[in-house]
Structures are given as structure tokens and as C-alpha cells.
Short mmCIF file of C-alpha atoms in Angstrom, two decimals:
data_model
loop_
_atom_site.label_atom_id
_atom_site.label_comp_id
_atom_site.label_asym_id
_atom_site.label_seq_id
_atom_site.Cartn_x
_atom_site.Cartn_y
_atom_site.Cartn_z
CA MET A 1 -13.80 6.98 -23.59
CA THR A 2 -14.72 3.40 -22.69
CA HIS A 3 -12.14 0.59 -22.41
CA ARG A 4 -12.34 -3.18 -22.61
CA ASP A 5 -9.87 -3.28 -19.76
CA PRO A 6 -7.38 -0.78 -18.19
CA ASN A 7 -4.43 -2.25 -20.08
CA LEU A 8 -2.25 -1.32 -17.11
CA TYR A 9 -0.49 -4.77 -17.05
CA ASP A 10 -0.25 -7.86 -19.29
CA TYR A 11 -1.63 -11.26 -18.35
CA TRP A 12 1.28 -13.27 -16.86
CA PRO A 13 0.62 -16.81 -15.59
CA TYR A 14 1.96 -17.38 -12.06
CA LYS A 15 3.84 -20.53 -12.83
CA GLU A 16 7.37 -20.83 -14.42
CA ARG A 17 8.14 -17.20 -14.23
CA PRO A 18 11.83 -16.23 -13.89
CA LYS A 19 12.69 -17.06 -10.26
CA ILE A 20 12.78 -14.18 -7.79
CA VAL A 21 15.26 -14.62 -4.93
CA TRP A 22 15.12 -11.86 -2.34
CA PRO A 23 18.34 -10.61 -0.64
CA GLY A 24 20.04 -13.18 1.55
CA GLY A 25 18.35 -15.94 -0.38
CA LYS A 26 15.00 -15.17 1.32
CA LYS A 27 11.76 -16.69 -0.01
CA LEU A 28 9.27 -13.96 1.02
CA ALA A 29 9.54 -10.21 1.27
CA PHE A 30 7.33 -9.02 4.23
CA TRP A 31 6.20 -5.46 4.81
CA VAL A 32 3.62 -3.75 6.95
CA ALA A 33 1.73 -0.63 5.82
CA PRO A 34 0.16 1.46 8.54
CA ASN A 35 -2.18 3.93 6.96
CA ILE A 36 -1.70 7.27 8.74
CA GLU A 37 -4.68 9.15 7.43
CA PHE A 38 -6.62 12.40 8.09
CA TYR A 39 -10.36 12.48 7.49
CA GLU A 40 -11.75 16.01 7.35
CA PHE A 41 -14.99 16.65 9.24
CA ASP A 42 -16.45 18.77 6.44
CA PRO A 43 -14.35 18.40 3.26
CA PRO A 44 -15.15 20.02 -0.13
CA GLY A 45 -17.87 18.08 -1.90
CA ASN A 46 -17.22 15.63 -4.69
CA PRO A 47 -20.22 14.67 -6.86
CA SER A 48 -18.85 11.13 -7.34
CA ARG A 49 -18.57 10.23 -3.62
CA LYS A 50 -19.61 11.34 -0.19
CA PRO A 51 -17.03 11.27 2.58
CA TRP A 52 -19.59 10.32 5.32
CA ALA A 53 -22.70 8.15 5.16
CA ALA A 54 -25.00 10.39 7.36
CA PRO A 55 -25.79 14.11 6.83
CA SER A 56 -23.57 16.66 8.60
CA PRO A 57 -22.75 16.84 11.41
CA ASP A 58 -21.72 13.16 11.29
CA ILE A 59 -19.44 13.23 14.37
CA VAL A 60 -19.42 9.43 15.08
CA PRO A 61 -17.13 8.17 12.24
CA TYR A 62 -15.05 11.29 12.38
CA SER A 63 -14.22 10.83 16.03
CA ALA A 64 -13.75 7.09 15.61
CA ARG A 65 -11.01 7.83 13.13
CA ASP A 66 -9.60 10.52 15.23
CA TRP A 67 -9.11 7.93 17.92
CA GLY A 68 -6.58 6.17 15.69
CA ASN A 69 -4.45 9.35 15.56
CA ARG A 70 -4.73 9.98 19.24
CA VAL A 71 -4.32 6.48 20.67
CA GLY A 72 -4.11 3.78 18.05
CA HIS A 73 -0.95 4.75 16.19
CA TRP A 74 1.05 4.81 19.44
CA ARG A 75 -0.10 1.39 20.47
CA LEU A 76 0.63 -0.02 17.08
CA MET A 77 4.11 1.41 16.92
CA GLU A 78 5.02 -0.31 20.22
CA VAL A 79 3.81 -3.59 18.82
CA MET A 80 5.79 -3.26 15.68
CA ASP A 81 8.90 -2.20 17.60
CA LYS A 82 8.74 -5.36 19.67
CA ALA A 83 8.54 -7.40 16.52
CA GLY A 84 11.40 -5.54 14.83
CA VAL A 85 9.23 -4.41 11.95
CA ARG A 86 9.69 -0.99 10.34
CA GLY A 87 6.60 0.47 8.76
CA SER A 88 6.00 1.82 5.27
CA ILE A 89 3.60 4.63 6.07
CA SER A 90 0.72 5.22 3.64
CA LEU A 91 0.46 8.89 4.52
CA SER A 92 -2.24 11.48 4.07
CA VAL A 93 0.27 14.19 3.53
CA ALA A 94 -1.81 16.72 5.50
CA MET A 95 -0.84 14.79 8.63
CA LEU A 96 2.51 16.49 8.43
CA ASP A 97 0.72 19.65 9.55
CA HIS A 98 -2.07 18.14 11.66
CA HIS A 99 -0.14 15.82 13.83
CA PRO A 100 3.58 16.22 13.40
CA GLU A 101 4.20 14.26 16.61
CA ILE A 102 3.30 11.06 14.80
CA ILE A 103 5.54 11.88 11.87
CA GLU A 104 8.47 12.56 14.21
CA ALA A 105 7.97 9.19 15.91
CA CYS A 106 8.04 7.41 12.56
CA VAL A 107 11.12 9.32 11.38
CA ALA A 108 12.89 8.30 14.65
CA ARG A 109 12.12 4.66 13.82
CA ASN A 110 13.56 4.94 10.32
CA TRP A 111 10.20 4.11 8.69
CA GLU A 112 9.43 4.66 5.11
CA PHE A 113 6.77 7.14 3.91
CA PHE A 114 4.77 7.00 0.67
CA SER A 115 1.90 9.21 -0.45
CA HIS A 116 -1.78 8.39 0.16
CA GLY A 117 -2.87 11.80 -1.22
CA ILE A 118 -3.33 14.94 0.82
CA TYR A 119 -6.54 13.93 2.70
CA ASN A 120 -8.44 10.66 2.58
CA THR A 121 -11.59 12.72 2.09
CA ARG A 122 -10.41 14.41 -1.15
CA TYR A 123 -10.82 12.02 -4.05
CA SER A 124 -9.14 11.93 -7.42
CA TYR A 125 -12.41 11.62 -9.25
CA GLY A 126 -12.85 14.53 -11.57
CA MET A 127 -9.28 15.88 -11.13
CA ASP A 128 -7.74 17.35 -14.30
CA GLU A 129 -4.11 16.71 -15.02
CA ALA A 130 -2.84 19.92 -13.42
CA GLN A 131 -4.69 19.10 -10.17
CA GLU A 132 -3.25 15.66 -10.07
CA ARG A 133 0.18 16.95 -10.77
CA ALA A 134 -0.19 19.46 -7.93
CA VAL A 135 -1.00 16.59 -5.53
CA LEU A 136 2.01 14.57 -6.49
CA GLU A 137 4.35 17.64 -6.40
CA ASP A 138 3.02 18.59 -3.04
CA SER A 139 3.55 15.10 -1.73
CA ILE A 140 7.15 14.90 -2.90
CA ARG A 141 8.00 18.34 -1.65
CA SER A 142 6.25 18.26 1.75
CA VAL A 143 7.39 14.83 2.83
CA GLN A 144 10.97 15.53 1.76
CA ALA A 145 10.91 18.80 3.83
CA ALA A 146 9.47 17.15 6.89
CA THR A 147 11.39 13.84 6.84
CA GLY A 148 14.33 14.07 4.46
CA GLN A 149 12.84 11.21 2.41
CA ARG A 150 12.13 11.24 -1.30
CA ILE A 151 8.93 9.28 -1.46
CA ARG A 152 8.85 6.42 -4.01
CA GLY A 153 5.43 4.93 -3.62
CA TYR A 154 1.77 5.88 -4.03
CA LEU A 155 -1.60 4.66 -2.85
CA ALA A 156 -4.32 6.94 -4.26
CA PRO A 157 -6.48 8.76 -1.73
CA ALA A 158 -9.34 6.43 -0.76
CA LEU A 159 -8.27 4.29 -3.76
CA THR A 160 -9.59 6.78 -6.24
CA HIS A 161 -7.76 7.33 -9.58
CA THR A 162 -7.79 8.98 -12.99
CA GLU A 163 -6.67 7.47 -16.28
CA LYS A 164 -3.47 9.54 -15.97
CA THR A 165 -2.41 8.47 -12.45
CA MET A 166 0.07 5.73 -13.40
CA ASP A 167 1.76 7.72 -16.22
CA LEU A 168 2.22 10.62 -13.87
CA LEU A 169 3.68 8.41 -11.14
CA ALA A 170 6.30 7.11 -13.52
CA GLU A 171 7.00 10.66 -14.88
CA TYR A 172 7.62 11.92 -11.27
CA GLY A 173 10.10 9.20 -10.49
CA PHE A 174 7.82 7.01 -8.29
CA TRP A 175 8.91 3.35 -8.22
CA TYR A 176 5.77 1.60 -7.19
CA THR A 177 1.93 1.81 -6.90
CA CYS A 178 -0.14 -0.05 -4.30
CA ASP A 179 -3.40 0.45 -6.25
CA LEU A 180 -3.28 -2.78 -8.20
CA PHE A 181 -4.26 -6.06 -6.60
CA GLN A 182 -3.65 -8.49 -9.53
CA ASP A 183 -0.68 -10.49 -8.24
CA ASP A 184 1.33 -11.81 -5.33
CA GLN A 185 4.65 -10.72 -6.86
CA PRO A 186 5.67 -7.30 -8.23
CA GLN A 187 4.93 -6.78 -11.80
CA PRO A 188 5.71 -4.03 -14.49
CA VAL A 189 2.96 -1.48 -14.98
CA LYS A 190 2.49 -0.24 -18.57
CA VAL A 191 3.18 3.49 -18.57
CA LYS A 192 3.94 5.89 -21.43
CA ASP A 193 7.49 6.63 -20.27
CA GLY A 194 9.84 5.29 -17.59
CA ARG A 195 9.30 2.33 -15.30
CA LEU A 196 6.70 1.64 -12.60
CA ILE A 197 5.84 -1.55 -10.78
CA SER A 198 2.73 -2.81 -8.94
CA MET A 199 3.61 -3.65 -5.34
CA PRO A 200 1.54 -6.39 -3.73
CA TYR A 201 -0.50 -4.62 -1.09
CA SER A 202 -3.75 -6.44 -0.09
CA LEU A 203 -7.43 -6.18 0.24
CA GLU A 204 -7.75 -9.74 1.58
CA VAL A 205 -5.67 -9.15 4.72
CA ASN A 206 -6.46 -5.45 5.03
CA ASP A 207 -7.96 -4.70 8.45
CA VAL A 208 -10.62 -2.47 6.70
CA ILE A 209 -11.90 -5.46 4.98
CA THR A 210 -11.49 -7.78 7.95
CA TYR A 211 -13.49 -5.65 10.32
CA GLY A 212 -15.58 -3.58 7.92
CA VAL A 213 -16.69 -6.19 5.35
CA TYR A 214 -16.01 -9.72 6.68
CA ASN A 215 -16.93 -8.82 10.26
CA GLN A 216 -14.21 -11.16 11.48
CA SER A 217 -13.16 -11.48 15.10
CA PRO A 218 -9.60 -10.35 16.24
CA ARG A 219 -8.78 -14.09 16.70
CA ALA A 220 -10.06 -14.93 13.19
CA TYR A 221 -8.04 -12.14 11.69
CA ALA A 222 -4.85 -13.43 13.42
CA ASP A 223 -5.54 -16.82 12.00
CA VAL A 224 -6.07 -15.46 8.50
CA LEU A 225 -2.76 -13.64 8.71
CA LYS A 226 -0.88 -16.80 9.73
CA ARG A 227 -2.45 -18.97 7.01
CA HIS A 228 -1.95 -16.31 4.36
CA PHE A 229 1.73 -16.14 5.36
CA ASP A 230 2.23 -19.88 5.39
CA GLN A 231 0.90 -20.28 1.87
CA LEU A 232 3.05 -17.44 0.44
CA LEU A 233 6.10 -18.74 2.14
CA GLU A 234 5.64 -22.23 0.74
CA GLU A 235 5.24 -20.77 -2.77
CA GLY A 236 8.27 -18.54 -2.23
CA GLU A 237 10.38 -21.66 -2.37
CA GLU A 238 9.71 -21.75 -6.13
CA SER A 239 9.87 -17.94 -6.61
CA GLY A 240 9.92 -15.14 -4.15
CA THR A 241 6.60 -13.76 -3.00
CA VAL A 242 5.48 -10.64 -1.20
CA MET A 243 3.18 -10.31 1.76
CA CYS A 244 1.93 -6.95 2.95
CA ILE A 245 -0.32 -6.29 5.96
CA PRO A 246 -2.17 -2.99 5.44
CA LEU A 247 -3.36 -1.53 8.68
CA HIS A 248 -5.44 1.31 10.02
CA ALA A 249 -4.86 2.23 13.69
CA TYR A 250 -8.42 3.13 14.25
CA LEU A 251 -9.34 -0.48 13.51
CA VAL A 252 -6.47 -2.86 14.50
CA SER A 253 -5.22 -0.99 17.65
CA HIS A 254 -8.30 -1.34 19.90
CA PRO A 255 -7.44 -2.97 23.19
CA ASN A 256 -9.26 -6.21 22.32
CA ARG A 257 -7.82 -6.47 18.82
CA ILE A 258 -4.09 -5.54 19.29
CA GLY A 259 -3.16 -8.70 21.17
CA PRO A 260 -4.18 -11.25 18.54
CA PHE A 261 -2.54 -9.08 15.90
CA GLN A 262 0.69 -9.02 17.93
CA GLU A 263 0.64 -12.76 18.12
CA ALA A 264 0.28 -13.02 14.42
CA LEU A 265 3.13 -10.58 13.85
CA GLU A 266 5.40 -12.48 16.15
CA TYR A 267 4.57 -15.73 14.34
CA ILE A 268 5.43 -14.29 11.00
CA THR A 269 8.62 -12.50 12.11
CA GLY A 270 9.72 -15.74 13.85
CA HIS A 271 10.61 -17.12 10.38
CA LYS A 272 13.66 -14.85 10.17
CA ASP A 273 15.75 -17.40 8.18
CA ASP A 274 13.20 -17.43 5.31
CA ILE A 275 11.72 -13.95 5.14
CA TRP A 276 13.05 -10.51 4.33
CA ILE A 277 11.52 -8.07 6.82
CA THR A 278 11.72 -4.85 4.89
CA THR A 279 9.85 -1.85 3.42
CA ALA A 280 8.08 -1.36 0.12
CA ALA A 281 10.69 0.99 -1.24
CA GLU A 282 13.41 -1.48 -0.54
CA ILE A 283 11.49 -4.24 -2.30
CA ALA A 284 10.86 -2.01 -5.32
CA GLU A 285 14.45 -0.86 -5.51
CA PHE A 286 15.69 -4.53 -5.48
CA TYR A 287 13.08 -5.70 -8.00
CA LEU A 288 13.75 -2.91 -10.44
CA ALA A 289 17.51 -3.56 -10.26
CA ASN A 290 17.30 -7.38 -10.48
CA HIS A 291 14.03 -8.63 -11.87
CA TYR A 292 12.18 -5.97 -13.84
CA ASP A 293 13.86 -6.49 -17.16
CA GLY A 294 13.52 -10.34 -16.81
CA ALA A 295 9.78 -9.92 -16.14
CA VAL A 296 9.34 -7.80 -19.32
CA ALA A 297 11.27 -10.28 -21.45
CA ASP A 298 9.36 -13.28 -20.07
CA ILE A 299 5.96 -11.68 -20.77
CA ALA A 300 7.11 -10.94 -24.36
CA ARG A 301 8.59 -14.45 -24.77
CA ARG A 302 5.16 -15.92 -23.87
CA GLY A 303 3.47 -13.77 -26.50
CA ASN A 304 1.41 -11.96 -23.84
CA ALA A 305 2.71 -8.44 -24.32
CA ARG A 306 0.02 -6.09 -25.61
CA GLY A 307 0.81 -2.72 -27.07
CA GLY A 308 0.32 0.67 -25.65
CA SER A 309 0.01 1.77 -22.00
CA GLY A 310 -2.65 2.13 -19.42
CA PHE A 311 -5.96 3.31 -20.89
CA ASN A 312 -4.15 3.65 -24.14
CA PRO A 313 -4.09 0.36 -26.03
CA VAL A 314 -2.44 1.87 -29.11
CA ALA A 315 1.23 2.75 -28.79
CA GLY A 316 2.32 6.27 -29.51
#
């Protein structure tokens, strides 16, 4: 079935929305999302996407990502510790089995975990509903067994989805998705039943885009982070904003890159009077309790609420 648009959210102009005030009167909610991923060397094939650009054995990108799990995460954790920032881990759930040492280190730091699928080399394209349910149920069960946490967030593996993904997230009690990039504030996602919000993540300040697409230098990346923060903090005076820095240890943690990133992180966290340094789950919990209903009512008041839910424009 073709669609004019996904119908996952309604148009909602940025100005004159009901004011968001974060806990403590803070203007900006700040969170950092280290992606702790596992890329298989020879994963099952998916006709919609190849995991590696070159024919097998493509050992170069595989080992480059493995460097992140061997070296990069440990270096990044030290930098975040110094800045007093807890991570919200975008987790390839298979990491629980492959590298439990990293998971234990995150648990010891009281970091949040959310699901990024099982492997970042197994895509949602072509999954039927039973398969997608199995991924979500495995994620909930496995992370809870290993960490004691009930996961509340989801970033689809390699940003791949089905038309049922958002409805299933709400059904299974997830609070937020990181897969929508339409706003700088949380926003209700239109699902068949229950409640789900879009959590501002970012492509713009994601190190994958910085180093893989924009080919920026580490100094340029640090400057981007500071300017991105300054603008969102200024706008947070009118209504609370959210800034996330999505990271991948195999990119940001190299010896020549980690220093400029640390400087940017110290700059941002130096604004403690104005920002809420937190996790995605804590932002979602606060938003759902204090601002979700007001957002739904304001969208309706403006006449912008369309019927139905995601990929289903007709209610029922």
C-alpha cells in the first residue's frame, strides 16, 4: 500500500506551543546516546540492504567497528564520567552475550539502556509481525535479565522499520522512539492504542554524519556541538528544548577526536543552572506525566489533528 505521508505525527508549528519547563525550571534537557552496537562479520542476507560494501571477506569495516568495542567505549566512558553525564545506551541486544564487560561497566554507572535491535546487521525490512514482536520481546526480556532495567525506548536496527513498528512499541509499553527526526521537542506519535512519543535524537550532530557524510574535522565537530547547544538553550527560554548527542565509539573515541569532543561536553555541562543533564527515559517519563496531554489538546485546538494512526489514515 502506498501512502501520501506516514501519518505518524501531526503538523505542529514550533511557536506558541504550551510551554515546557523541565524539572528545576531548566530550559534544556540534555542527554547523550552512545550506540553500543555489534556488527556481524557474515550476517544472514537481506535482499533490501547489504551489511558491507565490499564482497566477503570485508574485514576492514568489520575490524574498524570492533575497535570501538575493544578500545573506544572505555575511552568514551571516562570522558563522560569526568563531565558527570550518564549515558542512554542504544544497545544491540546481542552485546549482552558478546561483550558483557561493557554492559557491566554501564550498569555500574547507572546508565540507561534502550533497544537498538539485536544486531545492527539484521534489518527490519521484510519482517512480518511475528518476527518484529520476537525482537521486541527478546529485547525487553534480555536487557531486564542482564541489567534489571525495563527498557522504555527504541531505535530501530540500522534505522530500518516496518509499518507496524510504532504501534508495536506502544503495545509493549515503550515510552519513546528515537526514529523520528521531525522536531526539537518531544511530540506525541500517532499509534493505534496507548501512548508513544518521539524523542529528539539527531542526525545533524550524530558523529556518523559528522565523520561519514560531512567529513568534518574533530575541531569542527566540537564547534558544531557548541553552536547547536547555544541555539537550543536560547530557544529553551520560551519553551523547553531537548538536545541529544548520538555517538559511536568507533568514530568519536579515536585519540585525535576525543579531546575536542571532551571540550564540547565540558562546555555544555558547564551550564548546569540552565540545563537538565539526564537520560532519555527520564525525559520521556516527565513529558508523559506533565506535557503529553497538553500537546494533544493544542494540536487539536489548532485544527491540525488528522485521523487515524501511522500508515493508517482512517481511524478504526
